Amino acid sequence: LARFGILSGLGFGAVASISAYIMSVGFLTFGGACRGMILNNYSTLDGGATLCRLLMGVSLLGSYAFLGQAMKKAYYHIFHRGQEVSDKMHIRTTRGFVGVLTGLALLVEDAGFVVSVTGAVLGSALIYITPSYLFLRSTKRRTDNGSLEWTNMLKLERWLNRVLIVLGVFLGLSGAYMSVLNSFFRHLL
């Protein structure tokens, strides 16, 4: 366990150092004149930036199906919980969500907005919410079947994981809110 802690600390430290270096180079390159989508700062004649724009487009296009599937699952879970979903309903729901997503894609001119909102919400979910939720579910299942006993330390860990979930929701919503302000209401910043 001590080795795991050391390796985790070294890994997180290395990632933090690399991220700080990349952010510093980006800021020193463009300063305060940096646009929301970093690739828009480069010339359209820059081959490397053009390739990155193409790859960003492929990434956004690839995430389209994942976002649509997640929206459908959430919709079914909220509005049709425990009900059988017919093929007709599935097709209508798919068409509706694809229509909504396509409409939003046509309205949003800056891909940086989409990337920043997606990053804020999904990043927060991936970092804070999902691991904590999995821990809470796992420990509940194991305490219910008797393979794990309730201790004060377990109660503290479960409480801290609930705090992380609340923090993740707050940070995700804050990041999305700031992305909206930055893209559509710059005068308020």
XYZ file of C-alpha atoms in Angstrom:
189
model
C 0.000 0.000 0.000
C 2.889 2.392 0.716
C 4.367 1.668 -2.735
C 0.984 2.393 -4.327
C 0.849 5.753 -2.547
C 4.352 6.663 -3.691
C 3.659 5.656 -7.297
C 0.325 7.487 -7.301
C 1.991 10.629 -5.957
C 4.751 10.424 -8.560
C 2.233 9.824 -11.342
C -0.015 12.708 -10.351
C 3.019 14.933 -9.844
C 4.339 14.102 -13.320
C 0.961 14.765 -14.943
C 0.586 18.052 -13.042
C 4.088 19.138 -14.137
C 3.454 18.272 -17.795
C 0.089 20.060 -17.726
C 1.616 23.162 -16.109
C 4.383 23.197 -18.728
C 1.937 22.916 -21.636
C -0.332 25.629 -20.207
C 2.659 27.916 -19.660
C 3.905 27.447 -23.226
C 0.395 28.127 -24.556
C 0.036 31.288 -22.502
C 3.529 32.515 -23.362
C 2.772 31.929 -27.053
C -0.557 33.797 -27.221
C -0.924 35.678 -23.941
C -4.260 37.332 -23.260
C -5.218 37.301 -26.955
C -5.890 33.562 -26.865
C -9.186 32.401 -28.372
C -11.418 29.809 -26.718
C -10.518 27.132 -29.258
C -6.719 27.158 -29.127
C -6.389 25.959 -32.728
C -8.137 29.130 -33.954
C -5.046 31.087 -32.881
C -2.956 29.446 -35.595
C -2.920 30.389 -39.253
C -5.121 28.423 -41.640
C -1.932 27.831 -43.654
C -0.263 26.002 -40.745
C -0.273 22.323 -41.745
C 0.074 21.000 -38.205
C -2.796 23.133 -36.912
C -4.939 22.107 -39.884
C -4.276 18.435 -39.127
C -5.192 19.046 -35.479
C -8.418 20.793 -36.543
C -9.280 17.766 -38.670
C -8.573 15.400 -35.774
C -10.645 17.601 -33.432
C -13.525 17.363 -35.899
C -13.188 13.571 -35.982
C -13.185 13.545 -32.171
C -16.337 15.672 -31.999
C -18.036 13.571 -34.657
C -17.060 10.369 -32.825
C -18.418 11.647 -29.514
C -21.743 12.490 -31.165
C -22.976 8.892 -30.910
C -21.842 8.567 -27.296
C -23.641 11.762 -26.316
C -26.817 10.660 -28.099
C -26.721 7.237 -26.438
C -26.152 8.774 -22.999
C -29.064 11.175 -23.524
C -31.364 8.309 -24.516
C -30.389 6.191 -21.529
C -30.949 9.097 -19.163
C -34.286 9.886 -20.811
C -35.479 6.272 -20.512
C -34.229 6.079 -16.927
C -36.062 9.251 -15.908
C -39.300 9.038 -17.884
C -39.774 5.320 -18.624
C -38.189 3.582 -15.652
C -39.140 -0.083 -15.448
C -41.149 0.057 -18.677
C -40.494 -1.884 -21.832
C -39.140 0.398 -24.576
C -40.715 -0.530 -27.901
C -38.856 -0.325 -31.207
C -41.160 2.504 -32.281
C -40.372 4.508 -29.136
C -36.653 3.775 -29.543
C -36.666 5.052 -33.136
C -38.644 8.182 -32.224
C -36.366 8.931 -29.292
C -33.267 8.418 -31.425
C -34.584 10.728 -34.144
C -35.587 13.336 -31.580
C -32.239 13.421 -29.852
C -30.281 13.362 -33.108
C -32.453 16.255 -34.277
C -31.826 18.221 -31.074
C -28.076 17.557 -31.183
C -27.892 18.461 -34.874
C -29.877 21.653 -34.266
C -27.534 22.642 -31.465
C -24.519 21.838 -33.654
C -25.888 24.106 -36.380
C -26.469 26.977 -33.937
C -23.093 26.842 -32.198
C -20.427 28.454 -34.361
C -17.477 28.006 -32.014
C -16.378 24.412 -31.495
C -14.423 25.655 -28.481
C -17.723 26.136 -26.656
C -18.747 22.532 -27.277
C -15.324 21.263 -26.257
C -15.248 23.363 -23.079
C -18.751 22.393 -21.922
C -18.139 18.729 -22.716
C -14.788 18.863 -20.949
C -16.233 20.554 -17.885
C -19.182 18.212 -17.469
C -17.664 14.907 -18.561
C -14.288 15.655 -16.998
C -15.926 16.352 -13.665
C -18.017 13.208 -13.975
C -14.981 11.111 -14.841
C -12.728 12.522 -12.140
C -15.056 13.092 -9.187
C -18.484 11.545 -9.645
C -17.993 8.156 -11.307
C -15.219 6.762 -9.059
C -17.022 7.910 -5.925
C -20.324 6.467 -7.104
C -18.652 3.141 -7.928
C -17.004 3.080 -4.506
C -20.320 3.744 -2.751
C -22.106 1.039 -4.758
C -19.294 -1.464 -4.247
C -19.015 -0.952 -0.500
C -22.800 -1.096 -0.072
C -22.988 -4.355 -2.015
C -20.101 -5.856 -0.050
C -21.457 -4.783 3.343
C -24.896 -6.123 2.418
C -23.508 -9.557 1.563
C -21.207 -9.631 4.602
C -17.827 -9.578 2.829
C -17.058 -6.134 4.243
C -17.831 -4.906 7.716
C -18.953 -1.433 8.704
C -16.159 0.425 10.463
C -15.741 4.045 11.387
C -13.100 4.375 8.657
C -15.502 2.963 6.054
C -18.218 5.370 7.188
C -15.753 8.263 6.864
C -14.650 7.104 3.400
C -18.250 6.810 2.248
C -19.044 10.281 3.595
C -15.992 11.756 1.840
C -17.039 10.093 -1.412
C -20.468 11.699 -1.111
C -18.692 15.046 -0.645
C -16.676 14.331 -3.808
C -19.874 13.657 -5.758
C -21.352 16.978 -4.627
C -18.056 18.711 -5.453
C -18.026 17.071 -8.897
C -21.554 18.245 -9.657
C -20.683 21.755 -8.481
C -17.465 21.903 -10.532
C -19.115 20.458 -13.643
C -21.983 22.948 -13.477
C -19.582 25.806 -12.692
C -17.385 24.887 -15.642
C -20.379 24.680 -17.978
C -21.682 28.012 -16.630
C -18.312 29.688 -17.201
C -18.146 28.246 -20.730
C -21.554 29.751 -21.510
C -20.503 33.108 -20.050
C -17.208 33.060 -21.929
C -18.820 32.181 -25.260
C -22.052 34.191 -25.199
C -21.838 36.821 -22.443
C -18.217 38.019 -22.433
C -19.301 41.467 -21.296
C -20.317 39.991 -17.935
C -16.817 38.684 -17.195
